[in-house]
mmCIF file of C-alpha atoms in Angstrom:
data_model
loop_
_atom_site.group_PDB
_atom_site.id
_atom_site.type_symbol
_atom_site.label_atom_id
_atom_site.label_comp_id
_atom_site.label_asym_id
_atom_site.label_seq_id
_atom_site.Cartn_x
_atom_site.Cartn_y
_atom_site.Cartn_z
ATOM 1 C CA MET A 1 -4.509 -20.882 12.882
ATOM 2 C CA LEU A 2 -6.386 -20.560 9.607
ATOM 3 C CA ALA A 3 -10.098 -19.925 9.822
ATOM 4 C CA GLU A 4 -10.702 -22.167 6.796
ATOM 5 C CA THR A 5 -8.885 -24.096 4.096
ATOM 6 C CA PRO A 6 -6.732 -21.682 2.069
ATOM 7 C CA GLY A 7 -8.265 -20.528 -1.183
ATOM 8 C CA THR A 8 -7.298 -18.113 -3.954
ATOM 9 C CA VAL A 9 -5.846 -14.669 -3.238
ATOM 10 C CA VAL A 10 -4.985 -11.800 -5.589
ATOM 11 C CA ILE A 11 -2.243 -9.348 -4.603
ATOM 12 C CA THR A 12 -1.429 -6.172 -6.526
ATOM 13 C CA GLY A 13 2.032 -4.651 -6.497
ATOM 14 C CA ALA A 14 3.782 -7.941 -5.746
ATOM 15 C CA SER A 15 7.066 -7.213 -7.527
ATOM 16 C CA THR A 16 8.963 -6.105 -4.423
ATOM 17 C CA GLY A 17 8.596 -5.153 -0.782
ATOM 18 C CA ILE A 18 5.371 -5.799 1.091
ATOM 19 C CA GLY A 19 3.561 -7.263 -1.911
ATOM 20 C CA GLU A 20 6.303 -9.757 -2.652
ATOM 21 C CA ALA A 21 6.665 -10.735 1.013
ATOM 22 C CA SER A 22 2.902 -11.224 1.354
ATOM 23 C CA ALA A 23 2.649 -13.264 -1.842
ATOM 24 C CA LEU A 24 5.466 -15.589 -0.802
ATOM 25 C CA LEU A 25 4.122 -16.048 2.726
ATOM 26 C CA LEU A 26 0.612 -16.853 1.487
ATOM 27 C CA ASP A 27 2.079 -19.284 -1.029
ATOM 28 C CA LYS A 28 3.992 -20.962 1.789
ATOM 29 C CA LEU A 29 0.737 -21.308 3.736
ATOM 30 C CA GLY A 30 -0.896 -23.146 0.862
ATOM 31 C CA PHE A 31 -2.914 -20.407 -0.831
ATOM 32 C CA CYS A 32 -3.262 -20.207 -4.574
ATOM 33 C CA VAL A 33 -1.732 -16.773 -5.160
ATOM 34 C CA PHE A 34 -2.114 -14.529 -8.189
ATOM 35 C CA ALA A 35 0.657 -11.968 -7.794
ATOM 36 C CA GLY A 36 0.317 -8.762 -9.777
ATOM 37 C CA VAL A 37 3.464 -7.510 -11.508
ATOM 38 C CA ARG A 38 4.214 -5.177 -14.406
ATOM 39 C CA GLN A 39 7.454 -6.626 -15.785
ATOM 40 C CA GLU A 40 8.480 -10.108 -16.890
ATOM 41 C CA VAL A 41 11.687 -9.930 -14.849
ATOM 42 C CA ASP A 42 9.595 -9.590 -11.678
ATOM 43 C CA ALA A 43 7.325 -12.439 -12.732
ATOM 44 C CA GLU A 44 10.324 -14.696 -13.279
ATOM 45 C CA LYS A 45 11.790 -13.744 -9.898
ATOM 46 C CA LEU A 46 8.573 -14.773 -8.155
ATOM 47 C CA ARG A 47 8.446 -18.058 -10.060
ATOM 48 C CA ARG A 48 11.942 -18.896 -8.830
ATOM 49 C CA LYS A 49 11.098 -18.107 -5.210
ATOM 50 C CA ALA A 50 7.636 -19.649 -4.956
ATOM 51 C CA SER A 51 5.846 -22.937 -5.479
ATOM 52 C CA PRO A 52 3.721 -23.679 -8.572
ATOM 53 C CA ARG A 53 0.712 -22.449 -6.554
ATOM 54 C CA LEU A 54 1.865 -18.858 -7.167
ATOM 55 C CA THR A 55 1.019 -17.414 -10.572
ATOM 56 C CA PRO A 56 2.373 -14.004 -11.592
ATOM 57 C CA ILE A 57 -0.125 -11.963 -13.603
ATOM 58 C CA PHE A 58 0.528 -8.709 -15.398
ATOM 59 C CA LEU A 59 -1.606 -6.167 -13.606
ATOM 60 C CA ASP A 60 -1.291 -2.393 -13.875
ATOM 61 C CA VAL A 61 -3.956 -0.925 -11.588
ATOM 62 C CA THR A 62 -4.273 2.124 -13.868
ATOM 63 C CA ASP A 63 -5.036 -0.026 -16.938
ATOM 64 C CA ASN A 64 -8.677 -1.098 -17.183
ATOM 65 C CA ASP A 65 -7.936 -3.672 -19.882
ATOM 66 C CA ALA A 66 -5.230 -5.266 -17.729
ATOM 67 C CA ILE A 67 -7.627 -5.417 -14.794
ATOM 68 C CA ALA A 68 -10.325 -7.072 -16.911
ATOM 69 C CA LEU A 69 -7.852 -9.652 -18.228
ATOM 70 C CA ALA A 70 -6.678 -10.402 -14.680
ATOM 71 C CA VAL A 71 -10.265 -11.014 -13.564
ATOM 72 C CA GLU A 72 -10.813 -13.365 -16.500
ATOM 73 C CA THR A 73 -7.643 -15.305 -15.668
ATOM 74 C CA VAL A 74 -8.462 -15.623 -11.977
ATOM 75 C CA THR A 75 -12.090 -16.581 -12.651
ATOM 76 C CA LYS A 76 -11.041 -19.535 -14.799
ATOM 77 C CA ALA A 77 -8.551 -20.777 -12.214
ATOM 78 C CA SER A 78 -10.594 -20.247 -9.053
ATOM 79 C CA ASN A 79 -13.998 -21.743 -9.903
ATOM 80 C CA GLY A 80 -15.452 -18.266 -9.609
ATOM 81 C CA LYS A 81 -14.536 -17.804 -5.947
ATOM 82 C CA LEU A 82 -11.925 -15.573 -4.369
ATOM 83 C CA ALA A 83 -10.791 -15.838 -0.745
ATOM 84 C CA GLY A 84 -8.955 -12.551 -0.655
ATOM 85 C CA LEU A 85 -7.832 -9.400 -2.439
ATOM 86 C CA VAL A 86 -4.794 -7.478 -1.207
ATOM 87 C CA ASN A 87 -4.621 -3.964 -2.660
ATOM 88 C CA ASN A 88 -0.933 -3.252 -2.205
ATOM 89 C CA ALA A 89 0.187 -1.449 -5.371
ATOM 90 C CA GLY A 90 1.329 2.077 -4.616
ATOM 91 C CA ILE A 91 3.793 4.878 -5.285
ATOM 92 C CA ALA A 92 5.027 7.884 -3.300
ATOM 93 C CA ILE A 93 5.471 11.171 -5.159
ATOM 94 C CA PRO A 94 7.389 13.736 -3.049
ATOM 95 C CA GLY A 95 7.438 17.513 -3.135
ATOM 96 C CA PRO A 96 5.854 20.613 -1.594
ATOM 97 C CA LEU A 97 2.203 20.937 -2.542
ATOM 98 C CA GLU A 98 2.721 24.529 -3.693
ATOM 99 C CA LEU A 99 5.026 23.367 -6.474
ATOM 100 C CA LEU A 100 3.696 19.882 -7.234
ATOM 101 C CA PRO A 101 2.356 19.671 -10.806
ATOM 102 C CA ILE A 102 -1.332 18.791 -10.783
ATOM 103 C CA SER A 103 -0.591 16.011 -13.261
ATOM 104 C CA GLU A 104 1.745 14.427 -10.695
ATOM 105 C CA PHE A 105 -0.855 14.759 -7.948
ATOM 106 C CA GLU A 106 -3.452 13.147 -10.195
ATOM 107 C CA HIS A 107 -1.065 10.298 -11.019
ATOM 108 C CA GLN A 108 -0.485 9.695 -7.311
ATOM 109 C CA MET A 109 -4.218 9.436 -6.719
ATOM 110 C CA ARG A 110 -4.751 7.344 -9.859
ATOM 111 C CA VAL A 111 -2.388 4.649 -8.633
ATOM 112 C CA ASN A 112 -2.995 4.712 -4.877
ATOM 113 C CA VAL A 113 -6.727 5.427 -4.791
ATOM 114 C CA THR A 114 -8.625 5.124 -8.066
ATOM 115 C CA GLY A 115 -6.612 2.097 -9.126
ATOM 116 C CA GLN A 116 -7.298 0.303 -5.854
ATOM 117 C CA LEU A 117 -11.013 0.989 -6.168
ATOM 118 C CA ALA A 118 -11.077 -0.127 -9.809
ATOM 119 C CA VAL A 119 -9.411 -3.439 -8.935
ATOM 120 C CA THR A 120 -11.779 -3.996 -6.018
ATOM 121 C CA GLN A 121 -14.856 -3.282 -8.123
ATOM 122 C CA ALA A 122 -13.631 -5.718 -10.760
ATOM 123 C CA PHE A 123 -13.049 -8.575 -8.306
ATOM 124 C CA LEU A 124 -16.074 -8.051 -6.055
ATOM 125 C CA GLY A 125 -18.160 -10.626 -7.892
ATOM 126 C CA LEU A 126 -15.582 -13.324 -7.132
ATOM 127 C CA LEU A 127 -15.151 -12.078 -3.571
ATOM 128 C CA ARG A 128 -18.894 -12.191 -2.976
ATOM 129 C CA GLN A 129 -19.111 -15.760 -4.272
ATOM 130 C CA GLY A 130 -16.232 -16.829 -2.049
ATOM 131 C CA GLN A 131 -17.240 -14.679 0.920
ATOM 132 C CA GLY A 132 -13.698 -13.380 0.654
ATOM 133 C CA ARG A 133 -11.809 -10.610 2.378
ATOM 134 C CA ILE A 134 -10.271 -7.339 1.245
ATOM 135 C CA VAL A 135 -7.029 -5.978 2.661
ATOM 136 C CA ASN A 136 -5.997 -2.452 1.707
ATOM 137 C CA MET A 137 -2.409 -1.348 2.219
ATOM 138 C CA GLY A 138 -2.606 2.002 3.937
ATOM 139 C CA SER A 139 0.100 3.759 5.918
ATOM 140 C CA ILE A 140 0.543 5.688 9.122
ATOM 141 C CA CYS A 141 0.727 8.575 6.629
ATOM 142 C CA GLY A 142 -3.018 8.064 6.219
ATOM 143 C CA LYS A 143 -3.460 9.178 9.820
ATOM 144 C CA SER A 144 -0.506 11.508 10.368
ATOM 145 C CA ALA A 145 0.623 13.827 7.570
ATOM 146 C CA ALA A 146 4.231 14.785 6.894
ATOM 147 C CA PRO A 147 5.686 17.773 5.012
ATOM 148 C CA PHE A 148 6.715 17.236 1.380
ATOM 149 C CA LEU A 149 4.679 14.039 1.158
ATOM 150 C CA GLY A 150 1.355 15.780 0.650
ATOM 151 C CA ALA A 151 0.233 13.817 -2.404
ATOM 152 C CA TYR A 152 1.117 10.495 -0.786
ATOM 153 C CA ASN A 153 -0.572 11.539 2.465
ATOM 154 C CA ALA A 154 -3.710 12.561 0.578
ATOM 155 C CA SER A 155 -3.871 9.201 -1.186
ATOM 156 C CA LYS A 156 -3.568 7.266 2.063
ATOM 157 C CA PHE A 157 -6.109 9.455 3.868
ATOM 158 C CA ALA A 158 -8.503 8.786 0.976
ATOM 159 C CA LEU A 159 -7.862 5.049 1.212
ATOM 160 C CA GLU A 160 -8.818 5.165 4.892
ATOM 161 C CA ALA A 161 -12.251 6.539 3.974
ATOM 162 C CA ILE A 162 -12.722 4.081 1.119
ATOM 163 C CA THR A 163 -11.826 1.176 3.397
ATOM 164 C CA GLU A 164 -14.285 2.260 6.075
ATOM 165 C CA VAL A 165 -17.127 2.762 3.607
ATOM 166 C CA MET A 166 -16.426 -0.570 1.904
ATOM 167 C CA ARG A 167 -16.473 -2.361 5.241
ATOM 168 C CA LEU A 168 -19.931 -0.951 5.978
ATOM 169 C CA GLU A 169 -21.362 -1.477 2.503
ATOM 170 C CA LEU A 170 -20.085 -5.040 2.057
ATOM 171 C CA ARG A 171 -20.975 -6.340 5.496
ATOM 172 C CA PRO A 172 -24.316 -7.856 4.336
ATOM 173 C CA TRP A 173 -22.327 -10.337 2.212
ATOM 174 C CA GLY A 174 -19.866 -11.238 4.947
ATOM 175 C CA ILE A 175 -16.927 -9.567 3.191
ATOM 176 C CA SER A 176 -14.532 -8.178 5.780
ATOM 177 C CA VAL A 177 -12.420 -5.161 4.828
ATOM 178 C CA SER A 178 -9.238 -4.312 6.724
ATOM 179 C CA ILE A 179 -6.527 -1.703 6.341
ATOM 180 C CA ILE A 180 -2.856 -2.142 7.229
ATOM 181 C CA ARG A 181 -1.028 0.937 8.555
ATOM 182 C CA PRO A 182 2.707 0.308 8.451
ATOM 183 C CA GLY A 183 5.235 2.775 9.714
ATOM 184 C CA THR A 184 8.533 3.127 7.897
ATOM 185 C CA ILE A 185 9.318 -0.057 5.991
ATOM 186 C CA ALA A 186 12.597 -0.968 4.327
ATOM 187 C CA THR A 187 11.118 -1.287 0.824
ATOM 188 C CA PRO A 188 11.990 0.069 -2.653
ATOM 189 C CA ILE A 189 9.092 2.557 -2.582
ATOM 190 C CA TRP A 190 11.223 4.935 -0.517
ATOM 191 C CA ASP A 191 14.305 4.440 -2.684
ATOM 192 C CA LYS A 192 12.248 5.462 -5.702
ATOM 193 C CA SER A 193 10.703 8.386 -3.821
ATOM 194 C CA LEU A 194 14.083 9.681 -2.637
ATOM 195 C CA THR A 195 15.526 9.427 -6.138
ATOM 196 C CA GLN A 196 12.578 11.395 -7.482
ATOM 197 C CA ALA A 197 12.988 13.957 -4.688
ATOM 198 C CA ASP A 198 16.594 14.541 -5.753
ATOM 199 C CA ILE A 199 15.538 15.041 -9.372
ATOM 200 C CA ASP A 200 12.715 17.405 -8.438
ATOM 201 C CA ARG A 201 14.931 19.441 -6.120
ATOM 202 C CA ASP A 202 17.655 19.829 -8.728
ATOM 203 C CA ASN A 203 15.106 20.967 -11.324
ATOM 204 C CA LEU A 204 13.475 23.612 -9.139
ATOM 205 C CA PRO A 205 13.603 27.156 -10.527
ATOM 206 C CA GLU A 206 15.611 29.657 -8.495
ATOM 207 C CA PHE A 207 12.624 31.155 -6.669
ATOM 208 C CA ALA A 208 11.485 27.685 -5.590
ATOM 209 C CA GLN A 209 15.002 26.771 -4.480
ATOM 210 C CA ASN A 210 14.951 29.845 -2.275
ATOM 211 C CA LEU A 211 11.574 28.870 -0.837
ATOM 212 C CA TYR A 212 11.990 25.144 -0.285
ATOM 213 C CA GLY A 213 15.467 23.966 -1.302
ATOM 214 C CA GLN A 214 17.022 23.841 2.159
ATOM 215 C CA ALA A 215 13.943 22.299 3.785
ATOM 216 C CA MET A 216 13.696 19.663 1.051
ATOM 217 C CA ASN A 217 17.343 18.710 1.569
ATOM 218 C CA THR A 218 16.776 18.352 5.301
ATOM 219 C CA VAL A 219 13.653 16.227 4.923
ATOM 220 C CA ARG A 220 15.269 14.110 2.219
ATOM 221 C CA LYS A 221 18.154 13.240 4.552
ATOM 222 C CA GLN A 222 15.815 12.472 7.442
ATOM 223 C CA VAL A 223 13.537 10.256 5.354
ATOM 224 C CA GLY A 224 16.607 8.415 4.099
ATOM 225 C CA ILE A 225 17.718 7.745 7.670
ATOM 226 C CA MET A 226 14.237 6.579 8.668
ATOM 227 C CA ALA A 227 13.947 4.307 5.630
ATOM 228 C CA SER A 228 17.317 2.704 6.363
ATOM 229 C CA LYS A 229 16.038 1.815 9.834
ATOM 230 C CA GLY A 230 12.624 0.651 8.636
ATOM 231 C CA ILE A 231 11.184 -2.677 9.677
ATOM 232 C CA ALA A 232 11.184 -5.690 7.384
ATOM 233 C CA ALA A 233 8.345 -6.173 4.912
ATOM 234 C CA ASP A 234 7.847 -9.662 6.363
ATOM 235 C CA LEU A 235 6.290 -8.130 9.484
ATOM 236 C CA VAL A 236 3.663 -6.397 7.377
ATOM 237 C CA ALA A 237 3.048 -9.642 5.500
ATOM 238 C CA GLN A 238 2.179 -11.296 8.806
ATOM 239 C CA ALA A 239 -0.512 -8.665 9.389
ATOM 240 C CA VAL A 240 -1.852 -9.315 5.888
ATOM 241 C CA VAL A 241 -2.095 -13.029 6.649
ATOM 242 C CA HIS A 242 -3.943 -12.350 9.906
ATOM 243 C CA ALA A 243 -6.442 -10.110 8.113
ATOM 244 C CA LEU A 244 -7.077 -12.848 5.544
ATOM 245 C CA THR A 245 -7.200 -15.869 7.843
ATOM 246 C CA ALA A 246 -8.193 -14.948 11.401
ATOM 247 C CA LYS A 247 -11.672 -15.871 12.583
ATOM 248 C CA GLN A 248 -12.065 -12.275 13.742
ATOM 249 C CA PRO A 249 -9.882 -10.036 11.568
ATOM 250 C CA LYS A 250 -9.169 -6.538 12.833
ATOM 251 C CA THR A 251 -10.517 -3.545 10.982
ATOM 252 C CA SER A 252 -7.033 -2.004 11.085
ATOM 253 C CA TYR A 253 -3.470 -3.068 11.846
ATOM 254 C CA LEU A 254 -0.667 -0.805 13.053
ATOM 255 C CA VAL A 255 2.698 -2.319 12.143
ATOM 256 C CA GLY A 256 5.954 -0.961 13.543
ATOM 257 C CA GLN A 257 6.790 0.938 16.701
ATOM 258 C CA ASP A 258 6.972 4.281 14.895
ATOM 259 C CA ALA A 259 3.443 3.809 13.571
ATOM 260 C CA LYS A 260 2.123 2.896 17.002
ATOM 261 C CA ILE A 261 3.854 5.832 18.696
ATOM 262 C CA ALA A 262 2.719 8.315 16.041
ATOM 263 C CA SER A 263 -0.862 7.077 16.290
ATOM 264 C CA LEU A 264 -0.863 7.413 20.072
ATOM 265 C CA LEU A 265 0.706 10.887 20.081
ATOM 266 C CA LYS A 266 -1.677 12.094 17.367
ATOM 267 C CA TYR A 267 -4.572 11.024 19.592
ATOM 268 C CA LEU A 268 -3.191 12.442 22.847
ATOM 269 C CA LEU A 269 -1.516 15.724 21.895
ATOM 270 C CA PRO A 270 -3.093 19.058 20.933
ATOM 271 C CA GLY A 271 -2.835 19.714 17.208
ATOM 272 C CA GLN A 272 -0.248 22.488 17.368
ATOM 273 C CA VAL A 273 1.957 20.496 19.727
ATOM 274 C CA TYR A 274 1.813 17.494 17.428
ATOM 275 C CA ASP A 275 2.652 19.691 14.424
ATOM 276 C CA ARG A 276 5.810 20.908 16.142
ATOM 277 C CA LEU A 277 6.740 17.335 16.975
ATOM 278 C CA VAL A 278 6.337 16.245 13.343
ATOM 279 C CA LEU A 279 8.438 19.149 12.090
ATOM 280 C CA ALA A 280 11.137 18.401 14.646
ATOM 281 C CA SER A 281 11.199 14.732 13.647
ATOM 282 C CA MET A 282 11.843 15.858 10.076
ATOM 283 C CA GLY A 283 14.665 18.152 11.145
ATOM 284 C CA LEU A 284 12.672 21.326 10.466
#
């Protein structure tokens, strides 16, 4: 049951996967949805699937001008009030930290961390006026690290801290801040990551192939298997809706059995035992 009449919600990264599923579900529930995309083909796809309440907007979270234009557009259409912001845009850059170019690490953080904060800062005025809610799309990888996903893990660990601090700092204005921690989801983010992993592996110099080539192949296969068995993005969208509409939203949401099991084992097991379990799950 909705806590109040649906209002206006902004979602970043709504082209595919969790963002698209969340945008369409919120549209179905009667919200006015501004769905962030980066390509016209994705905007047109959303228009075909949704009602006129859903408006695609071009929003690159690393582009300050695009963010400012999005705020201007939403302000005009929402009477200066925003019911919710869903920070979903994200990428996953694979590779061993020893060999990962710093520029790639910085890009990972720019999209998954700095970009999310920049969007939130830009929309906080509207959120404060509407006593809205913020939902950040984290990951179980923000609580449990995995080999060869160090940059992605770091970005999600950072988002955990940002979410917690925001929740404390924004409480005086009644702005709730929640984080969603999905396990493995069947979304294009992993297809893109696996494709990039193949390219990176093939381009490794000989010494790096000797160090990490076999392990990278093993992990790549295991991640592919896990991704193929991932849960539907619609289940994560349901958690997003709860965080935006429940009278008492949770501070965090674990979605998927693998996320729940990993969280429990991380809490219960000694560190070295858990490390061995993670390595074994990756085939290492």
